[in-house]
């Protein structure tokens, strides 16, 4: 059946412009624009024909699904961010759609509610079926073992590597993990792939991602729907993308006779084949903390007894309302890291248990090669929580969220182990060094790609503190722990620019 999806992305707090600025015309990809979008985008910024505008209306077209591909939040102080989120929710509430789906982008909080609009925030790979079409929804994540559930359409925050991902500096900032996950599908390739993130990548392109048998020649229409200006966002320069899926537009979105039902059935059958493609994590028994004198104080650890049945995970938290967190496995692998923001202590108490549960569930889903974390067997558990910082109420909140007293780690402790004397000469020098050293740890021990773009200090320190605790637990053994040149400078991975 026909399905109209209205797509926006990378609004960065300027979403109101989409419904107030008449110059931000809707773009409806057609058979012609699909073949020559790059020339049209280069000439006009977005392909907007009079017929398309007349067909969808202004300023924001109506449809069945409103899909935001991420980066709706703003940077700045907690109050500024909170007010911007309230405005975004209010704006969403005015849009007339049966379904409102919002993917988390790299600028967006992990936990946020939309009480006025009832929009759904997607924070982990999800498969949704709407109007007979299967939508594979993939939000931003720094997790390395990416499972992309097969569907008729993919919607991701980040574009696939080397497709509509060239930045203003000329670098390619798409995700090779995301592209590789789709190229390993045993199901038919997606008909359409919607993405954003790279503002300069606005446009569409036909790409073949592989497939087997009759599907080997199927082309996927990839559309970068970013609305913001090139570089750092300070305004919106493009309107929404309007995509009509249905029999009358079959020539646009597919070149094979498969029906949505057939594709959905093939996708469901293909899920069983995903584990071989995602290199399932192998549980490893936890190594108990060393005896007194290691510097890591074990303030509890009742959950450590789970190690006999499941693999051990370490959650490291740089304490604060603005904080960072990292997750290491007993194999010494960095599985995830994030910059976190909590509105207040009450919000932290509410959201910390959700974060622990969701991160643990995501690891178990990846280990089982499943697209639904709810159904994944529990092979891994967060048995240790390590915290740097001394705010007692926040400390207690994380301890209650985990169900056991956290490990205590001081900043001086991990800095002495990982940073040089010169790098520790002042607080500001130590923070700057941490942002550099963390890049090496991500590249050398991370299950994800090398970090690109600015590295938030709290997230960087959480990575290094977690790496240090993993070393003290015997989960990592590299000596020296940080690779350096003969002059003492940190060996850094080669990275590309990213929004």
mmCIF file of C-alpha atoms in Angstrom, residues 33-375:
data_model
loop_
_atom_site.group_PDB
_atom_site.id
_atom_site.type_symbol
_atom_site.label_atom_id
_atom_site.label_comp_id
_atom_site.label_asym_id
_atom_site.label_seq_id
_atom_site.Cartn_x
_atom_site.Cartn_y
_atom_site.Cartn_z
ATOM 1 C CA UNK A 33 16.090 13.569 -9.832
ATOM 2 C CA UNK A 34 17.165 10.071 -8.787
ATOM 3 C CA UNK A 35 19.338 9.867 -11.884
ATOM 4 C CA UNK A 36 20.801 13.373 -11.788
ATOM 5 C CA UNK A 37 20.471 14.618 -8.223
ATOM 6 C CA UNK A 38 24.116 15.543 -7.830
ATOM 7 C CA UNK A 39 24.029 18.048 -10.689
ATOM 8 C CA UNK A 40 20.741 19.484 -9.450
ATOM 9 C CA UNK A 41 21.919 19.751 -5.861
ATOM 10 C CA UNK A 42 25.132 21.447 -6.962
ATOM 11 C CA UNK A 43 23.141 23.952 -9.001
ATOM 12 C CA UNK A 44 20.268 24.719 -6.639
ATOM 13 C CA UNK A 45 20.985 23.168 -3.240
ATOM 14 C CA UNK A 46 17.923 20.906 -3.550
ATOM 15 C CA UNK A 47 15.878 19.651 -6.465
ATOM 16 C CA UNK A 48 12.507 21.396 -6.230
ATOM 17 C CA UNK A 49 10.277 21.245 -9.283
ATOM 18 C CA UNK A 50 7.020 23.187 -9.581
ATOM 19 C CA UNK A 51 5.167 19.869 -9.921
ATOM 20 C CA UNK A 52 6.669 18.523 -6.715
ATOM 21 C CA UNK A 53 5.816 21.660 -4.745
ATOM 22 C CA UNK A 54 2.260 21.618 -6.076
ATOM 23 C CA UNK A 55 1.910 17.949 -5.172
ATOM 24 C CA UNK A 56 3.002 18.215 -1.538
ATOM 25 C CA UNK A 57 2.066 21.754 -0.551
ATOM 26 C CA UNK A 58 3.825 24.147 1.822
ATOM 27 C CA UNK A 59 5.272 24.659 4.345
ATOM 28 C CA UNK A 60 5.426 21.138 5.836
ATOM 29 C CA UNK A 61 3.726 18.475 3.740
ATOM 30 C CA UNK A 62 1.270 16.099 5.307
ATOM 31 C CA UNK A 63 2.000 12.383 5.281
ATOM 32 C CA UNK A 64 1.738 9.118 7.146
ATOM 33 C CA UNK A 65 5.125 9.227 8.859
ATOM 34 C CA UNK A 66 7.230 12.148 10.067
ATOM 35 C CA UNK A 67 10.776 10.873 10.341
ATOM 36 C CA UNK A 68 13.556 12.919 11.956
ATOM 37 C CA UNK A 69 16.975 11.369 11.328
ATOM 38 C CA UNK A 70 18.720 12.932 14.318
ATOM 39 C CA UNK A 71 20.635 15.966 15.593
ATOM 40 C CA UNK A 72 17.537 17.808 16.800
ATOM 41 C CA UNK A 73 19.202 19.035 20.011
ATOM 42 C CA UNK A 74 21.452 22.037 20.578
ATOM 43 C CA UNK A 75 24.800 22.435 22.320
ATOM 44 C CA UNK A 76 25.245 24.664 25.336
ATOM 45 C CA UNK A 77 24.273 24.769 28.988
ATOM 46 C CA UNK A 78 21.760 22.433 30.583
ATOM 47 C CA UNK A 79 18.974 25.009 30.738
ATOM 48 C CA UNK A 80 19.520 26.094 27.120
ATOM 49 C CA UNK A 81 19.401 22.473 25.964
ATOM 50 C CA UNK A 82 16.301 21.704 28.042
ATOM 51 C CA UNK A 83 14.395 24.704 26.659
ATOM 52 C CA UNK A 84 15.368 23.737 23.103
ATOM 53 C CA UNK A 85 14.069 20.204 23.665
ATOM 54 C CA UNK A 86 10.768 21.602 24.937
ATOM 55 C CA UNK A 87 10.449 23.765 21.804
ATOM 56 C CA UNK A 88 11.232 20.775 19.600
ATOM 57 C CA UNK A 89 8.552 18.690 21.324
ATOM 58 C CA UNK A 90 6.050 21.547 20.941
ATOM 59 C CA UNK A 91 6.885 21.840 17.245
ATOM 60 C CA UNK A 92 6.467 18.095 16.771
ATOM 61 C CA UNK A 93 3.061 18.260 18.452
ATOM 62 C CA UNK A 94 1.807 20.654 15.749
ATOM 63 C CA UNK A 95 2.672 18.312 12.887
ATOM 64 C CA UNK A 96 -0.177 16.103 11.651
ATOM 65 C CA UNK A 97 1.132 12.580 11.226
ATOM 66 C CA UNK A 98 -0.025 9.194 12.436
ATOM 67 C CA UNK A 99 3.565 8.233 13.224
ATOM 68 C CA UNK A 100 6.361 10.492 14.496
ATOM 69 C CA UNK A 101 9.745 8.788 14.744
ATOM 70 C CA UNK A 102 12.918 10.532 15.930
ATOM 71 C CA UNK A 103 16.333 8.897 15.638
ATOM 72 C CA UNK A 104 19.016 9.855 18.113
ATOM 73 C CA UNK A 105 21.916 11.717 16.498
ATOM 74 C CA UNK A 106 25.405 12.354 17.824
ATOM 75 C CA UNK A 107 24.355 15.727 19.289
ATOM 76 C CA UNK A 108 21.263 14.328 21.009
ATOM 77 C CA UNK A 109 20.694 13.088 24.574
ATOM 78 C CA UNK A 110 20.327 9.396 25.182
ATOM 79 C CA UNK A 111 17.143 9.718 27.214
ATOM 80 C CA UNK A 112 14.502 12.318 26.439
ATOM 81 C CA UNK A 113 10.711 12.209 26.477
ATOM 82 C CA UNK A 114 8.319 13.973 24.096
ATOM 83 C CA UNK A 115 5.173 14.296 26.268
ATOM 84 C CA UNK A 116 3.364 16.814 24.050
ATOM 85 C CA UNK A 117 3.921 15.185 20.678
ATOM 86 C CA UNK A 118 4.118 11.539 21.818
ATOM 87 C CA UNK A 119 6.926 11.109 19.310
ATOM 88 C CA UNK A 120 9.058 7.968 19.644
ATOM 89 C CA UNK A 121 12.789 8.388 20.245
ATOM 90 C CA UNK A 122 14.833 5.579 18.657
ATOM 91 C CA UNK A 123 18.046 4.903 20.600
ATOM 92 C CA UNK A 124 18.943 1.422 19.336
ATOM 93 C CA UNK A 125 18.501 -0.419 16.030
ATOM 94 C CA UNK A 126 14.792 -1.121 15.647
ATOM 95 C CA UNK A 127 12.577 -2.750 13.034
ATOM 96 C CA UNK A 128 9.157 -1.112 12.590
ATOM 97 C CA UNK A 129 6.344 -2.136 10.262
ATOM 98 C CA UNK A 130 4.079 0.672 9.053
ATOM 99 C CA UNK A 131 1.492 0.303 6.322
ATOM 100 C CA UNK A 132 2.956 -2.993 5.173
ATOM 101 C CA UNK A 133 6.478 -1.552 4.815
ATOM 102 C CA UNK A 134 9.347 -2.578 7.091
ATOM 103 C CA UNK A 135 11.535 0.300 8.292
ATOM 104 C CA UNK A 136 14.982 -0.463 9.696
ATOM 105 C CA UNK A 137 15.773 2.401 12.084
ATOM 106 C CA UNK A 138 19.436 2.891 13.058
ATOM 107 C CA UNK A 139 20.254 5.795 15.425
ATOM 108 C CA UNK A 140 23.731 7.120 16.125
ATOM 109 C CA UNK A 141 25.892 4.892 18.306
ATOM 110 C CA UNK A 142 29.568 4.477 18.993
ATOM 111 C CA UNK A 143 29.037 0.761 19.571
ATOM 112 C CA UNK A 144 31.153 -1.324 17.199
ATOM 113 C CA UNK A 145 29.093 -4.492 16.715
ATOM 114 C CA UNK A 146 26.330 -3.016 14.658
ATOM 115 C CA UNK A 147 23.275 -5.096 13.822
ATOM 116 C CA UNK A 148 21.083 -3.575 11.113
ATOM 117 C CA UNK A 149 17.771 -5.449 10.850
ATOM 118 C CA UNK A 150 16.813 -6.076 7.197
ATOM 119 C CA UNK A 151 13.891 -4.035 5.866
ATOM 120 C CA UNK A 152 12.398 -2.355 2.821
ATOM 121 C CA UNK A 153 13.852 0.970 3.932
ATOM 122 C CA UNK A 154 16.786 1.950 6.155
ATOM 123 C CA UNK A 155 16.724 5.190 8.115
ATOM 124 C CA UNK A 156 20.037 6.005 9.818
ATOM 125 C CA UNK A 157 21.577 9.135 11.261
ATOM 126 C CA UNK A 158 24.979 8.519 9.663
ATOM 127 C CA UNK A 159 25.319 7.792 5.919
ATOM 128 C CA UNK A 160 27.052 4.667 4.648
ATOM 129 C CA UNK A 161 30.759 5.079 3.955
ATOM 130 C CA UNK A 162 31.623 6.855 0.689
ATOM 131 C CA UNK A 163 28.000 7.632 -0.169
ATOM 132 C CA UNK A 164 26.796 11.225 0.267
ATOM 133 C CA UNK A 165 29.287 11.575 3.128
ATOM 134 C CA UNK A 166 31.902 14.050 1.838
ATOM 135 C CA UNK A 167 32.473 16.938 4.243
ATOM 136 C CA UNK A 168 33.420 20.499 3.353
ATOM 137 C CA UNK A 169 37.068 19.549 3.991
ATOM 138 C CA UNK A 170 36.841 16.734 1.450
ATOM 139 C CA UNK A 171 36.925 13.890 3.971
ATOM 140 C CA UNK A 172 34.605 10.890 3.868
ATOM 141 C CA UNK A 173 32.801 10.696 7.212
ATOM 142 C CA UNK A 174 30.246 7.922 6.641
ATOM 143 C CA UNK A 175 30.174 4.666 8.555
ATOM 144 C CA UNK A 176 31.957 1.641 7.118
ATOM 145 C CA UNK A 177 30.507 -0.536 9.920
ATOM 146 C CA UNK A 178 26.997 0.481 8.884
ATOM 147 C CA UNK A 179 27.643 -0.138 5.208
ATOM 148 C CA UNK A 180 29.338 -3.452 5.897
ATOM 149 C CA UNK A 181 26.430 -4.637 8.039
ATOM 150 C CA UNK A 182 24.017 -4.036 5.148
ATOM 151 C CA UNK A 183 26.315 -5.568 2.529
ATOM 152 C CA UNK A 184 26.329 -8.765 4.600
ATOM 153 C CA UNK A 185 22.549 -9.105 4.501
ATOM 154 C CA UNK A 186 21.224 -12.353 3.117
ATOM 155 C CA UNK A 187 17.873 -10.581 2.631
ATOM 156 C CA UNK A 188 17.301 -8.349 -0.426
ATOM 157 C CA UNK A 189 19.060 -4.958 -0.239
ATOM 158 C CA UNK A 190 16.888 -2.051 0.958
ATOM 159 C CA UNK A 191 14.795 -0.191 -1.585
ATOM 160 C CA UNK A 192 15.593 3.175 0.008
ATOM 161 C CA UNK A 193 18.226 4.365 2.499
ATOM 162 C CA UNK A 194 17.543 7.673 4.284
ATOM 163 C CA UNK A 195 20.354 9.398 6.199
ATOM 164 C CA UNK A 196 21.678 12.773 7.320
ATOM 165 C CA UNK A 197 24.576 13.885 9.562
ATOM 166 C CA UNK A 198 26.808 15.247 6.804
ATOM 167 C CA UNK A 199 25.190 18.553 5.890
ATOM 168 C CA UNK A 200 27.194 18.884 2.672
ATOM 169 C CA UNK A 201 26.011 15.458 1.523
ATOM 170 C CA UNK A 202 22.434 16.576 0.810
ATOM 171 C CA UNK A 203 21.146 14.817 -2.296
ATOM 172 C CA UNK A 204 20.445 11.307 -3.561
ATOM 173 C CA UNK A 205 22.323 8.568 -5.357
ATOM 174 C CA UNK A 206 21.584 5.057 -6.623
ATOM 175 C CA UNK A 207 23.888 2.376 -5.175
ATOM 176 C CA UNK A 208 24.138 -1.410 -5.367
ATOM 177 C CA UNK A 209 24.834 -3.017 -1.994
ATOM 178 C CA UNK A 210 24.943 -6.581 -3.266
ATOM 179 C CA UNK A 211 22.316 -9.210 -2.640
ATOM 180 C CA UNK A 212 21.917 -12.725 -3.926
ATOM 181 C CA UNK A 213 20.211 -14.348 -6.872
ATOM 182 C CA UNK A 214 17.487 -12.197 -8.385
ATOM 183 C CA UNK A 215 18.371 -9.351 -6.019
ATOM 184 C CA UNK A 216 22.032 -8.963 -7.010
ATOM 185 C CA UNK A 217 21.288 -6.128 -9.419
ATOM 186 C CA UNK A 218 18.818 -4.234 -7.252
ATOM 187 C CA UNK A 219 19.726 -0.595 -6.731
ATOM 188 C CA UNK A 220 19.084 1.259 -3.504
ATOM 189 C CA UNK A 221 18.085 4.906 -3.611
ATOM 190 C CA UNK A 222 20.221 6.626 -0.926
ATOM 191 C CA UNK A 223 18.928 10.043 0.178
ATOM 192 C CA UNK A 224 20.802 12.442 2.453
ATOM 193 C CA UNK A 225 18.050 14.628 3.916
ATOM 194 C CA UNK A 226 20.167 17.018 6.037
ATOM 195 C CA UNK A 227 18.448 20.400 6.417
ATOM 196 C CA UNK A 228 21.289 22.453 7.938
ATOM 197 C CA UNK A 229 23.928 24.599 6.280
ATOM 198 C CA UNK A 230 27.417 23.268 5.535
ATOM 199 C CA UNK A 231 29.830 23.082 8.455
ATOM 200 C CA UNK A 232 28.659 23.969 11.953
ATOM 201 C CA UNK A 233 24.887 24.420 11.881
ATOM 202 C CA UNK A 234 23.594 27.970 12.348
ATOM 203 C CA UNK A 235 20.506 27.864 10.101
ATOM 204 C CA UNK A 236 18.462 25.606 7.853
ATOM 205 C CA UNK A 237 18.960 25.888 4.097
ATOM 206 C CA UNK A 238 16.960 22.920 2.786
ATOM 207 C CA UNK A 239 13.357 21.855 3.133
ATOM 208 C CA UNK A 240 11.964 18.426 4.012
ATOM 209 C CA UNK A 241 12.226 15.396 1.765
ATOM 210 C CA UNK A 242 8.918 13.829 0.743
ATOM 211 C CA UNK A 243 9.052 10.176 -0.209
ATOM 212 C CA UNK A 244 6.031 8.320 -1.583
ATOM 213 C CA UNK A 245 6.325 4.546 -1.367
ATOM 214 C CA UNK A 246 3.749 2.564 -3.313
ATOM 215 C CA UNK A 247 2.893 0.762 -6.506
ATOM 216 C CA UNK A 248 2.802 3.961 -8.535
ATOM 217 C CA UNK A 249 6.367 4.804 -7.527
ATOM 218 C CA UNK A 250 7.792 1.282 -7.784
ATOM 219 C CA UNK A 251 10.134 2.382 -10.558
ATOM 220 C CA UNK A 252 11.673 4.909 -8.182
ATOM 221 C CA UNK A 253 12.311 2.687 -5.179
ATOM 222 C CA UNK A 254 12.868 -0.764 -6.661
ATOM 223 C CA UNK A 255 13.859 -2.594 -9.771
ATOM 224 C CA UNK A 256 12.586 -6.029 -8.741
ATOM 225 C CA UNK A 257 9.023 -7.322 -8.462
ATOM 226 C CA UNK A 258 9.174 -8.096 -4.736
ATOM 227 C CA UNK A 259 6.184 -6.960 -2.708
ATOM 228 C CA UNK A 260 6.687 -5.402 0.761
ATOM 229 C CA UNK A 261 5.266 -8.587 2.276
ATOM 230 C CA UNK A 262 7.797 -10.746 0.419
ATOM 231 C CA UNK A 263 10.652 -8.506 1.492
ATOM 232 C CA UNK A 264 9.477 -8.525 5.113
ATOM 233 C CA UNK A 265 9.311 -12.319 5.069
ATOM 234 C CA UNK A 266 12.800 -12.551 3.581
ATOM 235 C CA UNK A 267 14.065 -10.062 6.167
ATOM 236 C CA UNK A 268 12.627 -12.116 9.024
ATOM 237 C CA UNK A 269 14.221 -15.253 7.625
ATOM 238 C CA UNK A 270 17.540 -13.448 7.272
ATOM 239 C CA UNK A 271 17.784 -12.475 10.936
ATOM 240 C CA UNK A 272 18.938 -16.000 11.774
ATOM 241 C CA UNK A 273 21.925 -15.508 9.470
ATOM 242 C CA UNK A 274 23.065 -12.257 11.107
ATOM 243 C CA UNK A 275 25.195 -13.724 13.955
ATOM 244 C CA UNK A 276 27.886 -14.982 11.591
ATOM 245 C CA UNK A 277 28.174 -11.506 10.121
ATOM 246 C CA UNK A 278 28.490 -9.575 13.374
ATOM 247 C CA UNK A 279 31.213 -11.647 15.095
ATOM 248 C CA UNK A 280 29.348 -12.460 18.317
ATOM 249 C CA UNK A 281 31.099 -11.510 21.559
ATOM 250 C CA UNK A 282 32.495 -14.484 23.422
ATOM 251 C CA UNK A 283 31.815 -14.401 27.185
ATOM 252 C CA UNK A 284 34.901 -14.568 29.341
ATOM 253 C CA UNK A 285 34.845 -15.190 33.102
ATOM 254 C CA UNK A 286 35.565 -12.135 35.198
ATOM 255 C CA UNK A 287 39.028 -11.746 36.704
ATOM 256 C CA UNK A 288 38.597 -10.703 40.352
ATOM 257 C CA UNK A 289 40.100 -7.365 41.448
ATOM 258 C CA UNK A 290 43.633 -7.597 42.725
ATOM 259 C CA UNK A 291 44.355 -7.541 46.417
ATOM 260 C CA UNK A 292 44.628 -4.338 48.457
ATOM 261 C CA UNK A 293 47.336 -2.068 47.081
ATOM 262 C CA UNK A 294 46.178 -1.961 43.487
ATOM 263 C CA UNK A 295 44.736 1.505 43.942
ATOM 264 C CA UNK A 296 41.259 0.381 42.855
ATOM 265 C CA UNK A 297 39.017 0.175 45.889
ATOM 266 C CA UNK A 298 36.255 -2.419 45.580
ATOM 267 C CA UNK A 299 33.333 -0.964 47.519
ATOM 268 C CA UNK A 300 31.025 -3.879 46.944
ATOM 269 C CA UNK A 301 30.619 -5.973 43.851
ATOM 270 C CA UNK A 302 27.802 -8.306 44.833
ATOM 271 C CA UNK A 303 26.895 -8.577 41.150
ATOM 272 C CA UNK A 304 30.377 -9.956 40.521
ATOM 273 C CA UNK A 305 29.072 -13.368 41.539
ATOM 274 C CA UNK A 306 27.185 -13.448 38.206
ATOM 275 C CA UNK A 307 30.512 -13.973 36.441
ATOM 276 C CA UNK A 308 30.286 -17.717 36.842
ATOM 277 C CA UNK A 309 27.323 -17.766 34.484
ATOM 278 C CA UNK A 310 27.864 -14.695 32.296
ATOM 279 C CA UNK A 311 30.675 -12.571 30.898
ATOM 280 C CA UNK A 312 31.719 -9.524 32.920
ATOM 281 C CA UNK A 313 31.280 -5.927 31.823
ATOM 282 C CA UNK A 314 32.719 -2.772 33.362
ATOM 283 C CA UNK A 315 30.817 0.523 33.263
ATOM 284 C CA UNK A 316 33.085 3.524 33.950
ATOM 285 C CA UNK A 317 31.437 6.847 34.830
ATOM 286 C CA UNK A 318 33.002 10.296 35.091
ATOM 287 C CA UNK A 319 30.647 11.555 37.812
ATOM 288 C CA UNK A 320 28.496 14.638 37.343
ATOM 289 C CA UNK A 321 25.278 15.880 35.791
ATOM 290 C CA UNK A 322 27.378 16.494 32.705
ATOM 291 C CA UNK A 323 29.358 13.303 32.556
ATOM 292 C CA UNK A 324 30.802 10.573 30.384
ATOM 293 C CA UNK A 325 30.488 6.794 30.441
ATOM 294 C CA UNK A 326 32.341 3.904 28.835
ATOM 295 C CA UNK A 327 31.753 0.150 28.708
ATOM 296 C CA UNK A 328 34.522 -2.479 28.634
ATOM 297 C CA UNK A 329 34.237 -6.249 28.349
ATOM 298 C CA UNK A 330 36.338 -8.779 30.241
ATOM 299 C CA UNK A 331 38.159 -9.304 26.924
ATOM 300 C CA UNK A 332 39.560 -5.790 27.359
ATOM 301 C CA UNK A 333 37.450 -4.432 24.513
ATOM 302 C CA UNK A 334 35.859 -0.984 24.596
ATOM 303 C CA UNK A 335 32.274 -1.655 23.530
ATOM 304 C CA UNK A 336 30.746 1.798 23.900
ATOM 305 C CA UNK A 337 31.261 5.343 25.172
ATOM 306 C CA UNK A 338 29.012 8.374 25.393
ATOM 307 C CA UNK A 339 28.838 11.947 26.624
ATOM 308 C CA UNK A 340 25.883 12.192 29.038
ATOM 309 C CA UNK A 341 23.786 15.060 30.359
ATOM 310 C CA UNK A 342 21.242 14.924 33.170
ATOM 311 C CA UNK A 343 18.918 17.824 34.003
ATOM 312 C CA UNK A 344 19.284 17.299 37.763
ATOM 313 C CA UNK A 345 19.806 14.639 40.414
ATOM 314 C CA UNK A 346 16.227 13.411 40.042
ATOM 315 C CA UNK A 347 16.712 12.902 36.307
ATOM 316 C CA UNK A 348 19.948 11.011 36.932
ATOM 317 C CA UNK A 349 18.218 8.682 39.388
ATOM 318 C CA UNK A 350 15.523 7.989 36.811
ATOM 319 C CA UNK A 351 17.771 7.593 33.775
ATOM 320 C CA UNK A 352 20.842 5.783 35.201
ATOM 321 C CA UNK A 353 18.994 2.451 35.669
ATOM 322 C CA UNK A 354 17.622 2.763 32.114
ATOM 323 C CA UNK A 355 21.110 3.382 30.735
ATOM 324 C CA UNK A 356 22.600 0.397 32.567
ATOM 325 C CA UNK A 357 19.778 -1.882 31.420
ATOM 326 C CA UNK A 358 19.845 -0.702 27.799
ATOM 327 C CA UNK A 359 23.647 -0.867 27.435
ATOM 328 C CA UNK A 360 23.709 -4.354 28.895
ATOM 329 C CA UNK A 361 20.805 -5.421 26.675
ATOM 330 C CA UNK A 362 22.493 -4.035 23.553
ATOM 331 C CA UNK A 363 25.639 -6.060 24.249
ATOM 332 C CA UNK A 364 23.608 -9.232 24.711
ATOM 333 C CA UNK A 365 21.644 -8.572 21.517
ATOM 334 C CA UNK A 366 24.878 -8.087 19.566
ATOM 335 C CA UNK A 367 26.354 -11.230 21.126
ATOM 336 C CA UNK A 368 23.327 -13.221 20.012
ATOM 337 C CA UNK A 369 23.130 -11.504 16.628
ATOM 338 C CA UNK A 370 19.566 -10.446 17.361
ATOM 339 C CA UNK A 371 17.841 -7.231 16.350
ATOM 340 C CA UNK A 372 15.667 -7.138 19.485
ATOM 341 C CA UNK A 373 17.465 -6.716 22.802
ATOM 342 C CA UNK A 374 14.330 -7.792 24.675
ATOM 343 C CA UNK A 375 14.568 -11.351 23.360
#
